[in-house]
Structure formats: C-alpha cells, structure tokens
Coordinates of C-alpha atoms in Angstrom, one line a residue:
M1 CA -35.0 -12.7 185.8
P2 CA -31.4 -11.7 186.8
P3 CA -29.9 -14.2 189.3
L4 CA -29.7 -13.7 193.0
V5 CA -26.3 -14.7 194.3
V6 CA -25.9 -15.7 197.9
V7 CA -22.4 -16.2 199.3
G8 CA -22.2 -17.8 202.8
I9 CA -18.9 -17.1 204.6
D10 CA -18.7 -19.3 207.6
G11 CA -17.8 -17.5 210.8
L12 CA -16.9 -14.0 209.4
P13 CA -17.3 -11.3 212.1
P14 CA -18.3 -7.8 210.9
A15 CA -15.3 -6.3 212.5
L16 CA -12.9 -8.5 210.5
A17 CA -14.8 -7.8 207.3
E18 CA -14.5 -4.0 208.0
R19 CA -10.8 -4.3 208.8
F20 CA -9.9 -6.3 205.7
A21 CA -12.0 -4.0 203.6
A22 CA -10.3 -0.9 205.0
D23 CA -6.7 -2.2 204.7
G24 CA -7.0 -3.4 201.1
T25 CA -7.0 -7.1 201.8
M26 CA -10.5 -7.4 200.4
P27 CA -11.1 -4.5 198.0
A28 CA -14.2 -6.0 196.4
L29 CA -15.8 -6.5 199.8
G30 CA -14.9 -2.9 200.6
R31 CA -16.8 -1.7 197.6
L32 CA -19.8 -3.8 198.5
I33 CA -19.8 -2.5 202.1
G34 CA -19.5 1.1 200.9
S35 CA -22.1 0.9 198.2
G36 CA -24.6 -1.6 199.6
C37 CA -26.2 -2.5 203.0
F38 CA -23.8 -3.6 205.7
G39 CA -24.6 -4.9 209.2
T40 CA -24.7 -7.7 211.7
L41 CA -26.4 -11.0 211.3
R42 CA -27.4 -12.4 214.7
S43 CA -27.1 -16.2 214.8
T44 CA -29.3 -18.8 216.4
P45 CA -29.3 -18.8 220.2
N46 CA -26.6 -21.5 220.4
Y47 CA -24.6 -20.1 217.4
Q48 CA -23.5 -23.4 216.1
S49 CA -23.0 -23.9 212.4
A50 CA -25.3 -26.8 211.9
S51 CA -28.3 -25.1 213.5
A52 CA -27.5 -21.7 212.1
W53 CA -27.0 -22.8 208.4
T54 CA -30.2 -24.9 208.7
S55 CA -32.1 -21.9 209.9
I56 CA -30.8 -19.9 206.9
A57 CA -31.9 -22.8 204.6
T58 CA -35.4 -23.3 206.2
G59 CA -36.3 -19.9 207.6
V60 CA -37.3 -21.5 211.0
N61 CA -35.7 -21.8 214.4
P62 CA -34.0 -25.0 215.7
G63 CA -37.1 -25.9 217.6
R64 CA -38.8 -26.4 214.3
H65 CA -36.1 -27.8 212.1
G66 CA -34.7 -30.0 214.8
I67 CA -30.9 -29.4 214.4
V68 CA -29.1 -28.4 217.5
H69 CA -25.5 -29.3 216.6
F70 CA -23.6 -31.7 214.4
T71 CA -24.5 -34.4 216.9
N72 CA -28.2 -34.4 217.9
P73 CA -30.0 -35.9 220.9
I74 CA -31.8 -39.1 220.1
R75 CA -35.3 -38.8 221.5
G76 CA -36.0 -41.2 224.4
S77 CA -32.3 -41.9 225.1
Y78 CA -29.2 -40.3 226.4
Q79 CA -27.3 -40.8 223.1
F80 CA -26.4 -38.2 220.5
E81 CA -26.1 -39.1 216.8
Q82 CA -24.3 -37.6 213.9
I83 CA -26.8 -35.6 211.8
D84 CA -27.2 -35.1 208.1
A85 CA -29.9 -33.6 205.8
R86 CA -32.3 -36.5 206.7
S87 CA -32.3 -35.3 210.3
R88 CA -33.8 -31.9 209.2
Q89 CA -37.6 -31.6 210.0
A90 CA -38.4 -28.6 207.8
A91 CA -38.4 -28.0 204.1
T92 CA -35.6 -25.9 202.6
I93 CA -36.1 -22.8 200.5
W94 CA -34.5 -24.6 197.6
R95 CA -37.3 -27.2 197.8
L96 CA -40.0 -24.5 198.1
L97 CA -38.5 -22.4 195.2
S98 CA -38.1 -25.5 193.1
D99 CA -41.8 -26.3 193.6
A100 CA -42.5 -22.7 192.5
G101 CA -40.6 -23.2 189.2
R102 CA -37.4 -21.4 190.2
R103 CA -34.1 -22.9 189.1
V104 CA -31.5 -23.2 191.9
A105 CA -27.8 -24.0 192.2
V106 CA -26.8 -24.8 195.8
L107 CA -23.2 -25.6 196.7
N108 CA -21.5 -26.7 199.9
M109 CA -24.4 -25.8 202.3
P110 CA -23.7 -27.5 205.6
V111 CA -26.2 -30.2 206.5
S112 CA -27.1 -30.7 202.9
Y113 CA -25.8 -34.3 202.5
P114 CA -27.3 -36.3 200.8
A115 CA -28.1 -33.8 198.1
E116 CA -31.9 -33.4 197.6
P117 CA -33.5 -33.4 194.2
V118 CA -34.1 -29.8 193.3
N119 CA -35.0 -27.9 190.1
G120 CA -31.4 -27.4 189.2
V121 CA -28.1 -28.6 190.8
M122 CA -26.8 -29.2 194.3
I123 CA -23.4 -30.1 195.7
S124 CA -23.6 -31.2 199.3
G125 CA -21.4 -29.8 202.1
W126 CA -18.9 -31.2 204.5
L127 CA -21.1 -33.8 206.1
C128 CA -20.5 -35.7 202.9
P129 CA -17.7 -38.3 203.5
S130 CA -16.2 -37.9 200.1
P131 CA -16.9 -36.7 196.5
S132 CA -17.3 -40.4 195.6
A133 CA -20.1 -41.0 198.1
E134 CA -23.6 -41.6 196.8
G135 CA -25.6 -38.4 197.4
F136 CA -22.7 -36.0 196.9
T137 CA -24.5 -34.2 194.1
H138 CA -27.8 -33.8 192.4
P139 CA -28.0 -34.9 189.7
P140 CA -25.5 -37.7 190.4
K141 CA -23.7 -37.2 187.0
L142 CA -22.7 -33.8 188.3
A143 CA -20.0 -35.4 190.4
A144 CA -18.1 -36.7 187.4
Q145 CA -18.5 -33.3 185.6
I146 CA -17.0 -31.5 188.7
A147 CA -14.0 -34.0 188.6
M148 CA -13.4 -33.2 185.0
H149 CA -13.7 -29.4 185.6
V150 CA -11.5 -29.1 188.7
G151 CA -10.0 -32.5 189.5
D152 CA -10.1 -33.3 193.3
Y153 CA -12.9 -31.4 195.0
P154 CA -11.9 -30.5 198.6
I155 CA -14.9 -31.0 200.9
H156 CA -13.0 -30.1 204.1
P157 CA -9.5 -28.7 204.3
D158 CA -7.0 -30.2 206.7
V159 CA -6.3 -27.0 208.7
R160 CA -5.9 -28.4 212.2
R161 CA -3.1 -30.8 211.5
H162 CA -1.0 -28.0 210.0
A163 CA -1.9 -25.3 212.5
E164 CA -1.2 -27.6 215.6
G165 CA 2.2 -28.2 214.1
G166 CA 2.8 -24.4 213.7
R167 CA 2.7 -24.7 210.0
Y168 CA 0.3 -21.9 209.5
D169 CA 1.4 -21.3 205.9
R170 CA 0.2 -24.8 205.0
A171 CA -3.0 -24.4 207.0
A172 CA -3.6 -21.2 205.0
S173 CA -2.7 -22.9 201.7
A174 CA -5.3 -25.7 202.4
A175 CA -8.0 -23.2 203.2
R176 CA -7.1 -21.0 200.2
S177 CA -7.2 -23.9 197.8
G178 CA -10.6 -25.0 199.0
I179 CA -12.1 -21.6 198.6
E180 CA -10.6 -21.1 195.1
T181 CA -11.9 -24.4 193.9
K182 CA -15.4 -24.0 195.3
L183 CA -15.9 -20.5 194.0
S184 CA -14.5 -21.6 190.6
V185 CA -17.1 -24.3 190.5
A186 CA -19.8 -21.9 191.6
Q187 CA -18.9 -19.5 188.8
W188 CA -18.9 -22.4 186.3
L189 CA -22.4 -23.5 187.4
L190 CA -23.7 -19.9 187.4
E191 CA -22.6 -19.5 183.8
A192 CA -23.7 -23.1 182.7
E193 CA -27.0 -23.4 184.5
R194 CA -28.2 -19.8 184.6
P195 CA -30.1 -20.4 187.9
D196 CA -32.5 -17.9 189.4
L197 CA -30.7 -18.5 192.7
L198 CA -27.1 -19.4 193.2
C199 CA -26.1 -20.1 196.8
V200 CA -22.5 -21.1 197.7
V201 CA -21.0 -21.5 201.2
V202 CA -17.3 -21.5 202.1
T203 CA -16.5 -23.1 205.4
E204 CA -12.7 -22.8 205.1
T205 CA -12.9 -19.5 206.9
D206 CA -14.3 -21.0 210.0
S207 CA -11.8 -23.9 210.0
L208 CA -8.9 -21.4 209.7
Q209 CA -10.3 -19.0 212.3
H210 CA -10.8 -21.8 214.8
W211 CA -7.1 -22.6 214.8
C212 CA -5.6 -19.3 213.8
W213 CA -7.8 -16.7 215.6
H214 CA -4.9 -15.8 218.0
L215 CA -3.0 -14.6 214.9
L216 CA -5.9 -12.5 213.6
D217 CA -7.2 -11.0 216.9
E218 CA -4.7 -8.7 218.6
A219 CA -6.8 -8.7 221.8
H220 CA -6.6 -12.5 222.1
P221 CA -4.9 -13.6 225.3
M222 CA -2.7 -16.0 223.2
H223 CA -1.7 -13.3 220.7
D224 CA 2.0 -13.0 220.1
T225 CA 3.0 -10.0 217.9
V226 CA 6.1 -11.6 216.4
T227 CA 4.4 -14.9 215.5
A228 CA 1.3 -13.1 214.1
S229 CA 3.5 -10.8 212.0
H230 CA 5.5 -13.7 210.6
W231 CA 2.3 -15.5 209.4
R232 CA 0.2 -12.4 208.6
E233 CA 0.5 -12.5 204.8
S234 CA -0.1 -16.3 204.7
I235 CA -3.4 -15.8 206.6
K236 CA -4.4 -12.8 204.6
S237 CA -3.9 -14.7 201.3
V238 CA -7.0 -16.8 202.2
Y239 CA -9.2 -13.7 202.5
R240 CA -7.7 -12.2 199.3
A241 CA -8.7 -15.4 197.5
L242 CA -12.2 -15.2 198.9
D243 CA -12.5 -11.6 197.8
D244 CA -11.2 -12.4 194.3
G245 CA -13.7 -15.2 194.0
I246 CA -16.6 -13.1 195.1
A247 CA -15.6 -10.4 192.6
K248 CA -15.5 -12.9 189.7
L249 CA -18.9 -14.3 190.7
L250 CA -20.4 -10.9 190.7
R251 CA -19.0 -10.1 187.3
A252 CA -20.3 -13.4 185.9
A253 CA -23.7 -12.7 187.4
G254 CA -24.0 -9.3 185.6
D255 CA -24.9 -5.8 186.7
A256 CA -28.6 -6.6 187.1
A257 CA -27.9 -9.4 189.7
D258 CA -28.4 -9.0 193.4
L259 CA -25.9 -10.3 196.0
L260 CA -26.3 -11.3 199.6
I261 CA -23.3 -12.2 201.8
V262 CA -24.2 -13.9 205.0
S263 CA -22.3 -15.5 207.9
D264 CA -23.8 -18.1 210.3
H265 CA -21.9 -16.6 213.3
G266 CA -18.8 -14.7 214.1
Q267 CA -15.5 -15.6 215.8
A268 CA -13.9 -14.8 219.1
P269 CA -11.3 -16.2 221.6
N270 CA -12.2 -19.6 223.0
S271 CA -12.6 -19.3 226.8
G272 CA -12.1 -23.0 227.3
G273 CA -15.0 -23.0 229.7
Q274 CA -17.1 -25.5 227.7
V275 CA -14.8 -28.4 228.6
L276 CA -15.3 -27.6 232.3
L277 CA -19.1 -27.8 232.3
R278 CA -19.2 -31.5 233.0
P279 CA -16.6 -31.4 235.8
W280 CA -18.4 -28.5 237.4
L281 CA -21.8 -30.3 237.2
I282 CA -20.2 -33.3 238.9
D283 CA -18.4 -31.3 241.6
A284 CA -21.6 -29.3 242.3
G285 CA -23.6 -32.5 242.7
Y286 CA -25.9 -32.1 239.7
L287 CA -24.4 -35.0 237.7
A288 CA -23.5 -38.3 239.3
P289 CA -20.8 -40.2 237.4
V290 CA -21.1 -43.9 237.1
G291 CA -19.1 -45.6 239.8
R292 CA -16.4 -47.9 238.3
S293 CA -13.6 -49.8 239.8
A294 CA -10.1 -49.3 238.6
P295 CA -10.1 -52.6 236.6
R296 CA -13.4 -51.7 235.1
R297 CA -12.1 -48.3 234.0
V298 CA -9.0 -49.9 232.4
A299 CA -11.2 -52.4 230.6
D300 CA -13.6 -49.7 229.4
R301 CA -10.6 -47.7 228.1
I302 CA -9.2 -50.7 226.2
L303 CA -12.6 -51.4 224.7
R304 CA -13.2 -47.8 223.7
D305 CA -9.7 -47.4 222.2
G306 CA -10.1 -50.8 220.4
F307 CA -13.4 -49.7 218.9
A308 CA -11.8 -46.4 217.8
M309 CA -9.0 -48.3 216.0
L310 CA -11.6 -50.5 214.3
R311 CA -13.6 -47.4 213.2
S312 CA -10.6 -45.8 211.7
G313 CA -8.8 -48.9 210.4
L314 CA -11.5 -51.2 209.0
P315 CA -12.4 -50.9 205.3
N316 CA -15.9 -49.5 204.7
R317 CA -17.1 -52.9 203.3
S318 CA -16.1 -54.6 206.5
K319 CA -17.9 -52.0 208.6
A320 CA -21.0 -52.4 206.5
W321 CA -20.9 -56.2 207.0
L322 CA -20.6 -55.7 210.8
R323 CA -23.5 -53.3 210.9
A324 CA -25.7 -55.8 209.0
H325 CA -24.8 -58.9 211.1
L326 CA -24.1 -57.3 214.5
P327 CA -26.7 -54.6 215.2
S328 CA -24.8 -53.5 218.3
W329 CA -21.8 -52.5 216.2
Q330 CA -23.1 -49.1 215.4
T331 CA -23.9 -48.3 219.0
R332 CA -20.6 -49.6 220.4
T333 CA -18.5 -47.8 217.8
Q334 CA -20.2 -44.5 218.4
A335 CA -21.0 -44.6 222.2
G336 CA -17.6 -43.2 223.1
V337 CA -18.2 -40.2 220.7
C338 CA -21.9 -39.4 221.3
G339 CA -22.9 -41.1 224.5
V340 CA -23.5 -39.4 227.9
S341 CA -22.5 -41.5 230.8
A342 CA -24.0 -41.0 234.3
D343 CA -25.8 -42.6 237.2
W344 CA -29.2 -41.4 236.0
S345 CA -31.0 -42.3 239.2
R346 CA -28.9 -39.5 240.9
T347 CA -28.3 -37.1 238.0
R348 CA -30.4 -33.9 237.7
A349 CA -28.5 -32.2 234.9
F350 CA -26.0 -33.1 232.2
T351 CA -24.1 -31.5 229.4
E352 CA -23.6 -32.2 225.7
V353 CA -22.9 -29.9 222.7
G354 CA -21.7 -27.2 225.2
H355 CA -25.0 -26.5 226.9
V356 CA -27.1 -27.9 229.8
F357 CA -29.9 -30.5 229.7
I358 CA -32.2 -31.4 232.6
N359 CA -32.9 -35.1 233.4
L360 CA -36.6 -34.4 233.2
R361 CA -39.2 -37.0 234.2
G362 CA -41.4 -37.9 231.2
R363 CA -38.8 -36.6 228.7
Q364 CA -35.6 -38.5 229.5
P365 CA -36.0 -42.3 229.9
R366 CA -34.8 -42.2 233.5
G367 CA -35.7 -38.6 234.4
I368 CA -35.8 -37.7 238.1
V369 CA -36.6 -33.9 238.0
E370 CA -40.4 -33.2 238.1
P371 CA -41.8 -30.8 235.5
G372 CA -43.1 -27.6 236.9
T373 CA -41.8 -26.0 240.1
E374 CA -38.9 -28.4 240.7
Y375 CA -37.7 -27.9 237.1
E376 CA -38.0 -24.1 237.2
L377 CA -36.2 -23.9 240.6
L378 CA -33.4 -26.1 239.3
L379 CA -32.9 -23.9 236.2
D380 CA -32.7 -20.9 238.5
E381 CA -30.2 -22.7 240.8
L382 CA -28.0 -23.8 237.9
S383 CA -28.1 -20.3 236.3
E384 CA -26.9 -18.8 239.5
G385 CA -24.1 -21.3 239.9
L386 CA -22.9 -20.9 236.3
L387 CA -22.8 -17.1 236.7
S388 CA -20.6 -17.5 239.7
L389 CA -17.8 -19.4 237.8
R390 CA -14.5 -17.6 238.0
D391 CA -11.1 -18.2 236.4
A392 CA -8.8 -20.0 238.7
D393 CA -5.8 -17.8 237.9
T394 CA -7.3 -14.3 237.6
G395 CA -10.6 -14.5 239.5
A396 CA -12.4 -13.1 236.5
D397 CA -16.0 -14.1 235.8
L398 CA -16.2 -16.7 233.0
V399 CA -19.9 -16.7 232.1
A400 CA -21.4 -13.7 230.4
A401 CA -25.1 -14.9 230.5
V402 CA -27.2 -18.0 230.9
E403 CA -30.5 -18.2 229.0
R404 CA -33.4 -20.6 229.1
G405 CA -33.8 -22.6 225.9
A406 CA -37.6 -22.3 226.1
A407 CA -37.3 -18.6 225.5
H408 CA -35.8 -19.2 222.1
F409 CA -36.8 -22.6 220.8
H410 CA -40.3 -23.3 219.8
G411 CA -41.9 -26.0 217.6
P412 CA -42.3 -29.8 217.5
E413 CA -38.6 -30.4 218.0
A414 CA -38.1 -28.0 221.0
D415 CA -37.9 -30.9 223.5
L416 CA -34.6 -31.9 221.9
M417 CA -33.1 -28.5 222.5
P418 CA -30.9 -27.5 225.5
D419 CA -32.7 -26.3 228.7
L420 CA -30.0 -23.8 229.4
L421 CA -27.7 -21.9 227.0
V422 CA -24.4 -21.0 228.5
H423 CA -22.7 -17.9 227.0
W424 CA -19.0 -17.7 227.9
R425 CA -17.0 -14.5 228.0
H426 CA -14.6 -14.2 225.1
D427 CA -12.1 -11.9 226.8
V428 CA -11.1 -14.5 229.4
V429 CA -9.3 -17.7 228.6
T430 CA -9.1 -20.3 231.4
R431 CA -6.2 -22.6 231.5
R432 CA -6.0 -24.2 234.9
G433 CA -9.6 -24.4 236.0
I434 CA -12.4 -22.6 237.7
W435 CA -13.5 -21.5 241.1
S436 CA -17.2 -21.8 241.9
S437 CA -19.1 -20.6 244.9
G438 CA -21.7 -23.1 244.0
A439 CA -19.1 -25.8 244.6
G440 CA -18.1 -24.4 248.0
D441 CA -15.4 -22.2 246.5
R442 CA -13.4 -25.3 245.5
L443 CA -11.2 -25.5 242.5
V444 CA -12.6 -27.4 239.6
E445 CA -9.5 -28.3 237.6
R446 CA -9.2 -28.7 233.9
K447 CA -8.0 -32.2 233.2
A448 CA -5.6 -33.1 230.5
A449 CA -7.4 -32.8 227.2
P450 CA -6.7 -32.4 223.5
R451 CA -5.6 -28.9 222.6
L452 CA -8.5 -26.6 222.3
P453 CA -8.8 -24.4 219.2
P454 CA -7.9 -20.7 220.0
G455 CA -11.1 -19.5 218.3
A456 CA -14.7 -20.1 219.2
H457 CA -18.0 -19.0 217.8
H458 CA -19.6 -15.6 218.5
P459 CA -23.3 -14.9 217.9
D460 CA -22.7 -12.0 215.5
G461 CA -21.9 -12.7 211.9
T462 CA -21.7 -10.5 208.8
L463 CA -24.5 -9.3 206.5
I464 CA -23.9 -7.5 203.2
A465 CA -26.6 -6.8 200.6
Y466 CA -25.8 -5.3 197.2
G467 CA -27.4 -4.8 193.9
P468 CA -30.3 -3.0 192.1
S469 CA -32.9 -4.3 194.5
F470 CA -31.2 -2.8 197.5
R471 CA -30.8 0.7 198.9
L472 CA -27.5 2.4 198.3
A473 CA -24.9 2.8 201.1
S474 CA -27.3 1.9 203.9
E475 CA -26.6 0.7 207.5
A476 CA -28.4 -2.6 208.0
G477 CA -28.0 -2.7 211.8
V478 CA -28.6 -6.0 213.6
R479 CA -30.7 -8.5 211.7
S480 CA -31.9 -12.0 212.6
I481 CA -30.6 -15.1 210.9
Y482 CA -34.3 -16.1 210.4
D483 CA -34.7 -13.1 208.1
V484 CA -32.4 -14.4 205.4
A485 CA -34.7 -17.1 203.9
P486 CA -37.8 -14.8 203.7
T487 CA -35.6 -12.1 202.0
I488 CA -34.3 -14.7 199.4
V489 CA -37.9 -15.9 198.7
H490 CA -39.2 -12.4 198.3
L491 CA -36.3 -11.3 196.0
L492 CA -37.2 -14.3 193.7
G493 CA -40.7 -12.9 193.3
C494 CA -42.6 -15.1 195.7
S495 CA -44.8 -14.5 198.8
V496 CA -43.1 -15.4 202.1
P497 CA -44.6 -18.6 203.6
G498 CA -46.5 -18.0 206.9
H499 CA -44.5 -20.7 208.8
F500 CA -41.2 -18.8 208.6
D501 CA -40.0 -17.4 211.9
G502 CA -38.4 -14.3 210.3
A503 CA -39.5 -11.6 207.8
A504 CA -38.1 -10.2 204.6
M505 CA -35.8 -7.3 205.1
L506 CA -38.1 -4.9 203.1
D507 CA -36.6 -1.8 204.6
L508 CA -33.3 -2.6 203.0
L509 CA -34.9 -2.9 199.5
A510 CA -35.4 -0.2 196.9
E511 CA -39.0 0.9 196.6
E512 CA -39.7 -1.1 193.4
A513 CA -38.3 -4.3 194.9
R514 CA -40.7 -4.4 197.8
E515 CA -43.7 -5.6 195.9
E516 CA -44.6 -9.3 196.0
V517 CA -45.2 -10.9 192.6
E518 CA -46.8 -14.3 193.1
S519 CA -47.8 -16.7 195.8
L520 CA -45.3 -19.4 196.7
P521 CA -46.7 -23.0 196.8
V522 CA -45.9 -24.1 200.4
N523 CA -44.9 -27.8 200.7
D524 CA -43.5 -27.9 204.2
T525 CA -43.1 -31.7 204.2
A526 CA -39.9 -32.7 206.1
P527 CA -37.6 -35.3 204.6
E528 CA -37.8 -38.7 206.1
A529 CA -37.1 -38.3 209.8
G530 CA -34.3 -40.0 211.7
R531 CA -31.1 -41.7 210.8
N532 CA -31.0 -43.7 207.5
A533 CA -28.6 -46.2 206.2
R534 CA -25.2 -44.7 205.4
A535 CA -22.3 -45.5 203.2
G536 CA -20.1 -46.4 206.2
D537 CA -18.0 -43.3 206.3
D538 CA -19.3 -41.8 209.5
E539 CA -15.9 -41.8 211.1
V540 CA -14.5 -39.5 208.3
V541 CA -17.1 -36.9 209.2
M542 CA -16.7 -37.4 212.9
E543 CA -13.0 -36.7 212.6
R544 CA -13.8 -33.4 210.9
L545 CA -16.0 -32.5 213.9
R546 CA -13.2 -33.3 216.3
S547 CA -10.8 -31.2 214.2
L548 CA -12.9 -28.1 215.0
G549 CA -13.3 -29.0 218.7
Y550 CA -17.0 -29.7 218.3
I551 CA -16.7 -33.2 219.8
E552 CA -14.0 -34.9 221.9

C-alpha cells in the first residue's frame, strides 16, 4: 500500500497559502493547490491548538477528548493544570490504526507527550520538556538515533525573544531551522520505516505568526510598510523552507502516495480583548475579587515571585525532592500560573483560557448559580454585555459573537468546557481599554501587562488534498476539523468508527477510492486519566505557553 502523508502546518490561513503560492514563495504548494483539492478547515469552537490538534488525532470534539487548552480545568476545583497526552480521554487514530495492523510514523503532534506505544515510531511534540526526557520517542532508542542523524532536535524555537527585540531575522532563522530539521527527520523516517501513515506537524509557523503577523498582514492595525518591507525576505524564507521540505517529502513518498495538508486554525490580528475579560467581569459585578489589604498584597507578590524564581532556578532533582517530601509544593509553585482567584461566595462568572465559565452549583465546589432558569438567564445577560463592549479609543464593537459552549461540546468531558465562547473581532485592536454599557458606560482600562503577540488564532485553517485517491483541481469548500481523522482512516482501507464526530470526505475522493476495504477494530480506551508523575520540567513547557501569550 502506498503511504498516506499528512503534513500539519500550525496556524496557516488559506489566504496566506494562496498568496505565497501565487507569488512564487511556495511553488510546490501552488502546484498542490492547482492540481488537488483546496479549501478551508474549520477549527474546534475555541480554535486553540491543544483542542484542535487533539480533535484531528482522535476524530472527536473536545467534550469527548477532554482537552480545552494547554491548561485544563481540574474537575471539582478552581485550578487549571498543564496537560499532556495522559490528559486525553479518547483513543488516537494512531492507536486504532496500529491495532488494525497499519504501521505509523507520527512526529511532533501537539499533546502527544509522552509518546504512546504504536505499531511504528513516534516523536512527541512541544509539550515534551526536552529531547532527553523520558517519553520523548517511541521506541526510546529512537531519541539517540535522531541525535545521530540531525544533532540537536529543536522542540520549540525561541521566536518571541528575538521578535520582541526587533530581531525578526533571528526569529525567522530559529523557525526555519526547526522546520528544516523536523521535515528532514520526517523524510528519513518515511524512507527507513516505510509506514502506511506518516504524520508530521510543524508548529514553528504558529510561533512566528503570533509575533510577526503585523509584518505579514497589510491590514493589521500595527502594520508598518517600511518595517515589513525590511524583514519581508527573512519571514518568507521560513515558508520557502517549509515548501521545500514538503516537496522533498512528496518525492520520497512516490507518485502513488496521497498527501493531506491540514491546519488546526488560521491567524489574524490580536484584538487584545482577551486580557480585558476578567477586569470587565469584575467591573460589571459578575466576579468578586478577593479582598486583600495592602500588606497582604505585597506579601502575596513576594511569595509568588519567590516561587517563580524557585521554579526557574532550582535543579530538576531538587524540585523532584520537594514534590516528594512537600506535597503542597506542586500546588504552590503552579497556583500563580493556573489558579483562578475570587470570592466564590459572591462570584457568578469567571474567565480562564480566554472564555467564560459559570460558577454553577453542583459543578463548581462553591457554585452559587442555580442550574436551569437562573443559569440560562445569566448566559443571556453575559452575552448581551459582552456584545456591548466597545474600544475606548474608536468606539468600535470588539466582540463579533458569543456562543454557548453547550451548542458545540458534547460528551463525558463537556462539563469541563467553557459555558460561553467569546469571539473577538480581528479588525479592531484595543490598546487603552473598553467601554461597556453593561458597566454603566464606564471605562474598563487595560492594566500594564506583558506585551501581547500581534497575531491571534482565527477559526479557519488550510486544507489541501492531493494524490491518486483525490479528485483533480477541486474546490473543497469549508470542512470540519472532525472530518480529518475519518478521512485518514478511510484512506488506509478501514471502516470509520461510529464514535467519530466527523465523516470521511468521500466527495473529494476519486470514485475508486470511496470503497471501504475492511472493518477497523475499535479500541476506544482512553489513556490513564489525570495528571501523572512528571520529570520535573513543567516550567520549561509553561514558559513556552507564556511565549505564545497562552498564559500570563
């Protein structure tokens, strides 16, 4: 059986793919778009990478696989914890395909650390602290082979540090080097392992776009023509390297191979509204902050900063000893990162991971909002207030839409999902703050905060399908991210499991490729639930999340 090659490009919008295909930056991509099927891949409702890539990997919505963001709610508390593959509550298609006898090679898939035992090879993604960490690869010996093949393996490029300093050439160089290395390893494993499925994800594009989107998007409010022109070739070199790597992969796979290119979401200007959600909830009376005296606030700041220094400065062996002998260590060292602070006896709604949660009686430990009518009326009231938010400088509306989580999330993990999804406009960037009629037309100011990345996620990513199994030069339209896994399973000659939320994109296939060959044994057993013991490098991963603006 010829291989199926899946290339994940994190954050690639269809318009940028078309633009770089048309201007010659990405000629191979241009040929694929012109000869294959091209369209839009609609992300999960919250269009966050952790939940979206997990839906691609499992074929189910976040209410089933349980991943909402890179930090997840802890059931029965107000805390959020860093996730990894053990947080996932649904089987991956690599597991299902392995059980069906297919050989797989999976590289750099987000939320794949620690690597799971598959029929083939796996290199975990950027939730892995380092290439020396246990669980970086399956089989374990593959880590040493990678080091011999390419030397240092860059899990996550340091784009932010260079971009914030205006060194966009160095930011681009870091991203380009990461892409070249990962696609080189992918080609090596494709030729050495001869898998039925090769899936490789490059996340460098998302990192670069978060911090350089104002250079790529001429409509961005922060776009400066002179600056963008100066750095244009440096930025484009990243996409040329990506295009070259895809072309080499396709040549190595052979003419009989099929190719899918998928993006978990797109990219757009960052409105800055997300950081104003908590201040607005406080000002509007939905969230009651904990009352603290000035000395207490100073003491809390000293403690928080002290724990932050310990997190970053202590050797891993020392942190492991503290976790073993002082159980509160883990909570205290992470509370400032993932905790939600409020007077819960007076709080009806709070925010985390960019959306709104209700303090619901029976679900939250100190919930005060009654399920039923009170809950529904509060959602209506909050939605109306959010839609009234206006930029303090221009008066422009800031929120494009507010949706109820229950309309999108279903399954045993749905109670962990946000109650309201807030979709910010991408053509307005707020700098000073917001006006809200819900707050009595008072100004809710943006406090001093770390610089926000110019780019933010957009729900629409890229879909390209090419090869003998697909129709020629076809418009794919808008497809659901939940349709990717069923299509992969079908192309590998197996029946699509009934628990998937999507369906195989049969209308994009050539007639002879639409027939199912055999039944796929369904083993939908989730990995062990909850947070397991770690190697002590959580802070390494958390710093990566901060670098993308995912957490503060």
